[in-house]
Short mmCIF file of C-alpha atoms in Angstrom, two decimals:
data_model
loop_
_atom_site.label_atom_id
_atom_site.label_comp_id
_atom_site.label_asym_id
_atom_site.label_seq_id
_atom_site.Cartn_x
_atom_site.Cartn_y
_atom_site.Cartn_z
CA UNK H 1 -45.74 48.25 48.26
CA UNK H 2 -42.70 49.71 50.07
CA UNK H 3 -40.21 51.71 48.04
CA UNK H 4 -37.31 49.39 48.85
CA UNK H 5 -38.01 45.68 48.31
CA UNK H 6 -37.03 42.51 46.49
CA UNK H 7 -39.17 41.23 43.71
CA UNK H 8 -38.96 37.90 41.96
CA UNK H 9 -40.34 36.61 38.60
CA UNK H 10 -39.89 33.27 36.86
CA UNK H 11 -40.07 31.90 33.34
CA UNK H 12 -39.90 28.44 31.83
CA UNK H 13 -38.58 27.02 28.53
CA UNK H 14 -40.70 25.73 25.71
CA UNK H 15 -39.96 22.13 26.80
CA UNK H 16 -41.52 22.58 30.23
CA UNK H 17 -44.62 20.27 30.40
CA UNK H 18 -47.05 23.05 30.94
CA UNK H 19 -45.58 25.13 28.15
CA UNK H 20 -45.57 22.02 25.86
CA UNK H 21 -49.39 21.92 26.42
CA UNK H 22 -49.87 25.64 25.71
CA UNK H 23 -47.93 25.25 22.44
CA UNK H 24 -50.03 22.25 21.39
CA UNK H 25 -53.33 24.08 22.13
CA UNK H 26 -52.23 27.19 20.25
CA UNK H 27 -50.98 25.13 17.31
CA UNK H 28 -54.39 23.51 17.04
CA UNK H 29 -55.96 27.00 17.11
CA UNK H 30 -53.62 28.28 14.40
CA UNK H 31 -54.31 25.24 12.23
CA UNK H 32 -58.10 26.01 12.34
CA UNK H 33 -57.73 29.75 11.75
CA UNK H 34 -55.64 29.08 8.63
CA UNK H 35 -58.75 27.37 7.13
CA UNK H 36 -61.67 28.97 8.99
CA UNK H 37 -61.57 32.44 10.50
CA UNK H 38 -65.01 31.90 12.10
CA UNK H 39 -63.80 28.67 13.86
CA UNK H 40 -64.56 28.51 17.54
CA UNK H 41 -61.79 26.99 19.59
CA UNK H 42 -61.34 26.11 23.24
CA UNK H 43 -58.55 23.57 23.14
CA UNK H 44 -57.02 22.10 26.27
CA UNK H 45 -53.99 19.74 26.43
CA UNK H 46 -52.76 17.36 29.11
CA UNK H 47 -49.45 15.61 28.96
CA UNK H 48 -47.87 12.90 31.24
CA UNK H 49 -45.27 10.16 30.71
CA UNK H 50 -45.68 8.81 27.15
CA UNK H 51 -49.12 10.35 26.60
CA UNK H 52 -50.70 13.60 25.31
CA UNK H 53 -54.49 14.15 25.54
CA UNK H 54 -56.06 16.94 23.45
CA UNK H 55 -59.60 17.90 24.34
CA UNK H 56 -62.04 20.84 24.44
CA UNK H 57 -64.77 22.38 22.37
CA UNK H 58 -64.17 23.16 18.73
CA UNK H 59 -66.58 24.13 15.99
CA UNK H 60 -65.06 24.64 12.47
CA UNK H 61 -65.58 23.96 8.76
CA UNK H 62 -61.91 23.00 8.51
CA UNK H 63 -60.10 19.79 9.21
CA UNK H 64 -57.05 19.53 11.51
CA UNK H 65 -54.76 16.44 11.65
CA UNK H 66 -54.45 16.65 15.41
CA UNK H 67 -51.87 13.81 15.56
CA UNK H 68 -49.70 15.54 13.05
CA UNK H 69 -50.01 18.97 14.69
CA UNK H 70 -49.05 17.58 18.05
CA UNK H 71 -46.08 15.58 16.86
CA UNK H 72 -44.64 18.59 15.03
CA UNK H 73 -44.90 20.78 18.14
CA UNK H 74 -43.20 18.17 20.27
CA UNK H 75 -40.45 17.61 17.63
CA UNK H 76 -39.87 21.35 17.25
CA UNK H 77 -39.45 21.83 20.98
CA UNK H 78 -36.69 19.18 20.95
CA UNK H 79 -38.15 15.99 22.35
CA UNK H 80 -36.57 13.98 19.62
CA UNK H 81 -34.91 11.11 21.49
CA UNK H 82 -35.77 8.69 24.23
CA UNK H 83 -32.86 9.99 26.32
CA UNK H 84 -35.16 12.89 27.34
CA UNK H 85 -37.76 10.51 28.57
CA UNK H 86 -40.32 11.65 25.97
CA UNK H 87 -40.23 11.62 22.16
CA UNK H 88 -42.45 13.04 19.40
CA UNK H 89 -42.49 9.77 17.37
CA UNK H 90 -43.31 7.39 20.16
CA UNK H 91 -45.66 9.20 22.57
CA UNK H 92 -49.39 8.20 22.46
CA UNK H 93 -51.89 10.84 21.46
CA UNK H 94 -55.53 10.81 22.44
CA UNK H 95 -58.01 13.18 20.63
CA UNK H 96 -61.01 14.03 22.89
CA UNK H 97 -62.38 17.13 21.12
CA UNK H 98 -66.04 17.93 20.91
CA UNK H 99 -68.18 20.83 19.59
CA UNK H 100 -68.97 24.20 21.19
CA UNK H 101 -72.20 24.41 23.13
CA UNK H 102 -74.97 26.06 21.09
CA UNK H 103 -75.99 27.90 24.27
CA UNK H 104 -72.66 29.67 24.21
CA UNK H 105 -72.65 30.22 20.47
CA UNK H 106 -75.93 32.01 20.37
CA UNK H 107 -74.54 34.92 22.48
CA UNK H 108 -71.20 35.01 20.61
CA UNK H 109 -72.71 35.05 17.15
CA UNK H 110 -74.35 38.37 17.81
CA UNK H 111 -71.12 39.96 18.76
CA UNK H 112 -71.30 39.43 22.53
CA UNK H 113 -68.49 38.24 24.79
CA UNK H 114 -67.89 34.52 24.84
CA UNK H 115 -67.92 34.40 28.65
CA UNK H 116 -68.13 36.58 31.72
CA UNK H 117 -64.90 37.51 33.44
CA UNK H 118 -62.32 40.14 34.31
CA UNK H 119 -59.04 40.82 32.41
CA UNK H 120 -56.06 42.91 33.32
CA UNK H 121 -53.49 44.81 31.35
CA UNK H 122 -50.38 46.55 32.67
CA UNK H 123 -47.42 48.65 31.52
CA UNK H 124 -44.60 50.51 33.22
CA UNK H 125 -41.45 52.33 32.32
CA UNK H 126 -38.92 49.87 33.77
CA UNK H 127 -37.87 48.55 30.28
CA UNK H 128 -37.96 49.61 26.74
CA UNK H 129 -40.80 47.13 26.23
CA UNK H 130 -42.69 48.94 28.98
CA UNK H 131 -42.71 45.77 31.07
CA UNK H 132 -41.54 44.92 34.58
CA UNK H 133 -37.78 44.21 34.55
CA UNK H 134 -37.87 40.77 36.50
CA UNK H 135 -40.14 39.04 34.02
CA UNK H 136 -38.33 40.37 31.00
CA UNK H 137 -34.95 39.12 32.30
CA UNK H 138 -36.54 35.74 33.20
CA UNK H 139 -37.92 35.34 29.72
CA UNK H 140 -34.66 36.29 28.04
CA UNK H 141 -32.84 33.71 30.23
CA UNK H 142 -35.24 31.03 29.25
CA UNK H 143 -34.87 31.92 25.56
CA UNK H 144 -31.14 31.75 26.00
CA UNK H 145 -31.42 28.34 27.56
CA UNK H 146 -33.32 27.10 24.45
CA UNK H 147 -30.85 28.90 22.14
CA UNK H 148 -27.68 27.32 23.50
CA UNK H 149 -29.31 23.92 23.52
CA UNK H 150 -30.57 24.18 19.88
CA UNK H 151 -27.32 25.55 18.58
CA UNK H 152 -25.33 22.84 20.34
CA UNK H 153 -23.27 25.30 22.40
CA UNK H 154 -24.13 23.24 25.40
CA UNK H 155 -24.92 19.82 23.99
CA UNK H 156 -25.87 18.32 27.33
CA UNK H 157 -28.96 20.37 27.89
CA UNK H 158 -32.46 18.94 27.59
CA UNK H 159 -35.73 20.73 26.57
CA UNK H 160 -37.15 21.26 30.05
CA UNK H 161 -35.90 24.22 32.03
CA UNK H 162 -36.69 27.15 34.25
CA UNK H 163 -35.27 30.58 35.11
CA UNK H 164 -35.91 32.95 37.97
CA UNK H 165 -34.69 36.47 38.66
CA UNK H 166 -34.86 38.53 41.90
CA UNK H 167 -34.41 42.27 41.44
CA UNK H 168 -33.70 44.66 44.33
CA UNK H 169 -35.72 47.91 44.07
CA UNK H 170 -34.67 51.21 45.61
CA UNK H 171 -37.10 54.17 45.71
CA UNK H 172 -39.52 52.01 43.72
CA UNK H 173 -37.10 51.48 40.84
CA UNK H 174 -34.90 48.55 39.73
CA UNK H 175 -31.45 48.94 41.28
CA UNK H 176 -29.61 45.62 40.99
CA UNK H 177 -30.08 41.89 40.39
CA UNK H 178 -29.91 40.02 43.67
CA UNK H 179 -30.30 36.36 42.59
CA UNK H 180 -30.51 34.42 39.30
CA UNK H 181 -31.70 30.83 39.27
CA UNK H 182 -31.26 28.49 36.33
CA UNK H 183 -32.57 24.95 36.34
CA UNK H 184 -32.18 22.88 33.16
CA UNK H 185 -32.68 19.30 32.22
CA UNK H 186 -29.41 17.63 31.15
CA UNK H 187 -27.85 14.31 30.21
CA UNK H 188 -25.87 12.15 32.71
CA UNK H 189 -22.50 12.87 31.14
CA UNK H 190 -21.98 16.13 33.13
CA UNK H 191 -22.50 14.51 36.58
CA UNK H 192 -19.52 14.22 38.95
CA UNK H 193 -18.26 11.05 40.49
CA UNK H 194 -21.05 11.03 43.10
CA UNK H 195 -23.72 10.90 40.41
CA UNK H 196 -25.75 13.39 42.33
CA UNK H 197 -24.21 16.73 41.25
CA UNK H 198 -23.29 18.32 38.01
CA UNK H 199 -19.71 19.26 37.68
CA UNK H 200 -18.37 22.78 38.62
CA UNK H 201 -17.17 23.05 35.01
CA UNK H 202 -20.75 22.70 33.69
CA UNK H 203 -22.07 25.21 36.24
CA UNK H 204 -19.51 27.77 35.16
CA UNK H 205 -20.33 27.03 31.49
CA UNK H 206 -24.01 27.76 32.05
CA UNK H 207 -23.15 31.00 33.90
CA UNK H 208 -20.93 32.06 31.16
CA UNK H 209 -23.16 31.15 28.21
CA UNK H 210 -26.66 31.65 29.67
CA UNK H 211 -26.61 34.19 32.49
CA UNK H 212 -23.85 36.69 31.73
CA UNK H 213 -24.89 37.38 28.04
CA UNK H 214 -28.37 38.29 29.23
CA UNK H 215 -28.15 40.16 32.63
CA UNK H 216 -26.77 43.72 31.99
CA UNK H 217 -23.50 44.18 33.81
CA UNK H 218 -24.70 47.44 35.44
CA UNK H 219 -27.21 45.30 37.44
CA UNK H 220 -24.64 42.77 38.72
CA UNK H 221 -22.32 43.12 41.64
CA UNK H 222 -20.21 40.98 43.96
CA UNK H 223 -23.32 40.19 46.09
CA UNK H 224 -25.36 38.80 43.12
CA UNK H 225 -26.01 35.10 43.57
CA UNK H 226 -26.08 32.58 40.72
CA UNK H 227 -27.83 29.34 41.53
CA UNK H 228 -27.51 26.78 38.72
CA UNK H 229 -29.47 23.43 39.13
CA UNK H 230 -29.43 23.94 42.89
CA UNK H 231 -30.85 20.48 43.57
CA UNK H 232 -27.67 19.04 42.13
CA UNK H 233 -28.97 17.24 39.04
CA UNK H 234 -31.95 17.37 36.66
CA UNK H 235 -31.70 14.28 34.37
CA UNK H 236 -35.32 13.22 34.66
CA UNK H 237 -37.37 16.09 33.20
CA UNK H 238 -40.25 16.99 30.87
CA UNK H 239 -43.45 14.90 30.89
CA UNK H 240 -41.50 11.87 32.25
CA UNK H 241 -41.01 13.81 35.56
CA UNK H 242 -44.17 15.91 35.76
CA UNK H 243 -47.64 16.30 34.17
CA UNK H 244 -48.45 19.40 32.21
CA UNK H 245 -51.65 21.16 31.35
CA UNK H 246 -52.73 24.19 29.32
CA UNK H 247 -53.03 27.33 31.30
CA UNK H 248 -50.98 26.57 34.31
CA UNK H 249 -48.31 29.19 33.77
CA UNK H 250 -50.50 32.24 33.71
CA UNK H 251 -48.13 34.52 35.68
CA UNK H 252 -45.30 33.54 33.34
CA UNK H 253 -47.51 34.44 30.46
CA UNK H 254 -48.34 37.97 31.81
CA UNK H 255 -46.41 40.29 34.12
CA UNK H 256 -44.52 37.90 36.41
CA UNK H 257 -46.66 38.80 39.42
CA UNK H 258 -46.02 42.50 39.20
CA UNK H 259 -49.65 43.14 38.16
CA UNK H 260 -52.86 41.24 38.98
CA UNK H 261 -54.24 38.52 36.65
CA UNK H 262 -57.66 38.10 35.21
CA UNK H 263 -59.90 35.16 35.60
CA UNK H 264 -58.69 32.96 32.66
CA UNK H 265 -55.76 31.58 30.80
CA UNK H 266 -54.99 32.43 27.15
CA UNK H 267 -53.67 29.50 25.09
CA UNK H 268 -56.02 27.40 23.03
CA UNK H 269 -58.74 30.06 22.93
CA UNK H 270 -60.01 31.80 19.78
CA UNK H 271 -60.35 35.67 20.10
CA UNK H 272 -64.13 35.57 20.72
CA UNK H 273 -62.93 34.39 24.23
CA UNK H 274 -62.39 37.62 26.05
CA UNK H 275 -60.14 35.80 28.55
CA UNK H 276 -57.62 36.12 25.74
CA UNK H 277 -58.58 39.03 23.44
CA UNK H 278 -59.63 41.51 26.16
CA UNK H 279 -56.41 40.78 28.11
CA UNK H 280 -54.51 41.70 24.90
CA UNK H 281 -56.66 44.82 24.58
CA UNK H 282 -56.03 45.80 28.21
CA UNK H 283 -52.31 45.53 27.64
CA UNK H 284 -52.58 47.56 24.41
CA UNK H 285 -54.45 50.22 26.28
CA UNK H 286 -52.14 50.32 29.30
CA UNK H 287 -49.06 50.46 27.09
CA UNK H 288 -50.39 53.40 25.05
CA UNK H 289 -51.28 55.22 28.22
CA UNK H 290 -47.69 54.89 29.50
CA UNK H 291 -46.17 55.59 26.08
CA UNK H 292 -48.20 58.74 25.89
CA UNK H 293 -46.66 60.08 29.01
CA UNK H 294 -49.97 60.15 30.93
CA UNK H 295 -48.58 57.92 33.55
CA UNK H 296 -45.40 55.96 34.43
CA UNK H 297 -47.41 52.87 35.53
CA UNK H 298 -50.92 51.87 34.35
CA UNK H 299 -53.09 48.91 35.28
CA UNK H 300 -56.31 48.37 33.25
CA UNK H 301 -59.09 46.09 34.27
CA UNK H 302 -61.89 45.17 31.93
CA UNK H 303 -64.91 43.03 32.79
CA UNK H 304 -67.57 41.40 30.54
CA UNK H 305 -70.85 39.56 30.75
CA UNK H 306 -71.50 36.57 28.41
CA UNK H 307 -73.35 37.57 25.32
CA UNK H 308 -72.97 41.29 26.01
CA UNK H 309 -70.67 43.31 23.70
CA UNK H 310 -69.64 46.33 25.78
CA UNK H 311 -67.59 45.82 28.92
CA UNK H 312 -69.53 46.11 32.16
CA UNK H 313 -66.64 47.94 33.77
CA UNK H 314 -63.35 49.68 33.02
CA UNK H 315 -60.93 50.51 35.76
CA UNK H 316 -57.75 52.55 35.53
CA UNK H 317 -55.08 52.64 38.29
CA UNK H 318 -51.78 54.47 37.89
CA UNK H 319 -50.41 54.05 41.38
CA UNK H 320 -49.97 57.81 41.81
CA UNK H 321 -47.71 58.13 38.77
CA UNK H 322 -50.42 59.69 36.51
CA UNK H 323 -50.08 63.26 35.13
CA UNK H 324 -53.82 63.74 34.71
CA UNK H 325 -56.70 62.42 36.78
CA UNK H 326 -57.58 58.71 36.31
CA UNK H 327 -61.14 59.58 35.50
CA UNK H 328 -59.87 61.70 32.58
CA UNK H 329 -57.80 58.70 31.35
CA UNK H 330 -61.02 56.62 31.51
CA UNK H 331 -62.74 59.15 29.28
CA UNK H 332 -59.88 59.11 26.82
CA UNK H 333 -59.85 55.30 26.68
CA UNK H 334 -63.58 55.16 26.00
CA UNK H 335 -63.02 57.68 23.18
CA UNK H 336 -60.05 56.09 21.51
CA UNK H 337 -60.53 52.31 22.02
CA UNK H 338 -63.35 49.99 20.90
CA UNK H 339 -63.52 47.40 23.69
CA UNK H 340 -66.34 45.20 22.28
CA UNK H 341 -65.16 41.74 21.17
CA UNK H 342 -65.68 42.57 17.54
CA UNK H 343 -63.83 45.93 17.97
CA UNK H 344 -60.91 44.24 19.71
CA UNK H 345 -60.69 41.55 17.04
CA UNK H 346 -60.71 44.14 14.25
CA UNK H 347 -58.31 46.62 15.98
CA UNK H 348 -55.70 44.00 16.83
CA UNK H 349 -56.25 41.74 13.79
CA UNK H 350 -56.80 38.64 15.89
CA UNK H 351 -58.43 36.30 13.27
CA UNK H 352 -54.99 35.21 11.98
CA UNK H 353 -52.92 32.19 12.81
CA UNK H 354 -50.53 34.16 15.08
CA UNK H 355 -50.93 32.35 18.40
CA UNK H 356 -48.17 29.76 18.28
CA UNK H 357 -45.49 32.21 19.02
CA UNK H 358 -47.39 33.50 22.06
CA UNK H 359 -47.41 30.15 23.84
CA UNK H 360 -43.87 30.40 25.13
CA UNK H 361 -41.74 33.22 26.61
CA UNK H 362 -44.68 35.53 27.45
CA UNK H 363 -47.61 37.06 25.63
CA UNK H 364 -46.47 40.63 26.41
CA UNK H 365 -43.33 42.63 25.91
CA UNK H 366 -42.71 41.02 22.53
CA UNK H 367 -41.35 42.76 19.37
CA UNK H 368 -42.48 40.19 16.69
CA UNK H 369 -44.82 41.74 14.18
CA UNK H 370 -47.79 39.46 15.06
CA UNK H 371 -47.94 40.94 18.56
CA UNK H 372 -50.20 43.78 17.50
CA UNK H 373 -51.14 44.58 21.04
CA UNK H 374 -47.66 45.85 21.64
CA UNK H 375 -48.05 48.76 19.23
CA UNK H 376 -48.05 52.30 20.68
CA UNK H 377 -49.83 53.89 17.75
CA UNK H 378 -52.54 55.51 19.95
CA UNK H 379 -50.01 57.28 22.26
CA UNK H 380 -49.80 60.54 20.31
CA UNK H 381 -53.55 61.00 20.05
CA UNK H 382 -54.02 60.20 23.76
CA UNK H 383 -51.35 62.81 24.70
CA UNK H 384 -52.89 65.36 22.29
CA UNK H 385 -56.38 64.93 23.74
CA UNK H 386 -55.19 65.03 27.32
#
């Protein structure tokens, strides 16, 4: 990549149809882990106008009221009234859950990976969270959208929404914010006389209450563009306007496109599925490598074979920012990190009902205590050994 460039990342609010599905799938997972830590969950959700379908493979000794779990998630998101085109108390819910295949279980029960695949982790020094700046700003804007809606600071906003941030880089480092896009579902009362555009007053309110509190002033200048609901209006949103499915926002979930993505989505999968747990471990490793000072950027790739415990490959790429040879970093990682499924689960404490909070606003760069893969407790030992 050239040293001077524009880079864009997007995020979505919890009311986006795809994110609604991620939250339902992870709520089902959490409900099972509360009762059965050995439960096997691969839960997929589909939503369309007036209907939610929950399916997948689940094996557990516990019982989950799927209807109750789904309706609570939809209510907490904010789909509480028919004016949003979708409501928690009137939508139909179809339960199509089956049991995990015994052919898969026989490999997992012995400590092997739940599937083959490749997983990626990344960290860099662009932000205090050791994440790329564009995705962190996009997530913060989406959170702010939800916050001003739920606190009634902007009463006309609906649950569905998106954000997008374009950052200009100079000499490979963030220099300024070039463009901010905010698109939010809203009620009809802020439309102008044409009925096709929201009022300038509403646009200015969203800039003032959503964008300006989030984007640091040092990154803004006279050339920065603010695009608020650029189509004109966004009354019809959520499942009424678009279908949603679990796992369709994988770049939003990870690094905003700044790093590569592995072969699978995260939400709805218990930690025996390395699509999820090994991606968390790869982030944990990459973040500790960067926090240790061994590199300013670090990409980790892990790969597994179904039923086999140890990864079949480990790749480290530091984009020429490393202070020691990458092969030495590989040696240090093998010494300090247990990358078997059981080792990952134990190290990161993944058999807990912690997944609901991961299902919106990104799985990485978070500060909440349940995000154990964000700790940098291995950094000192890595630096010392190096």
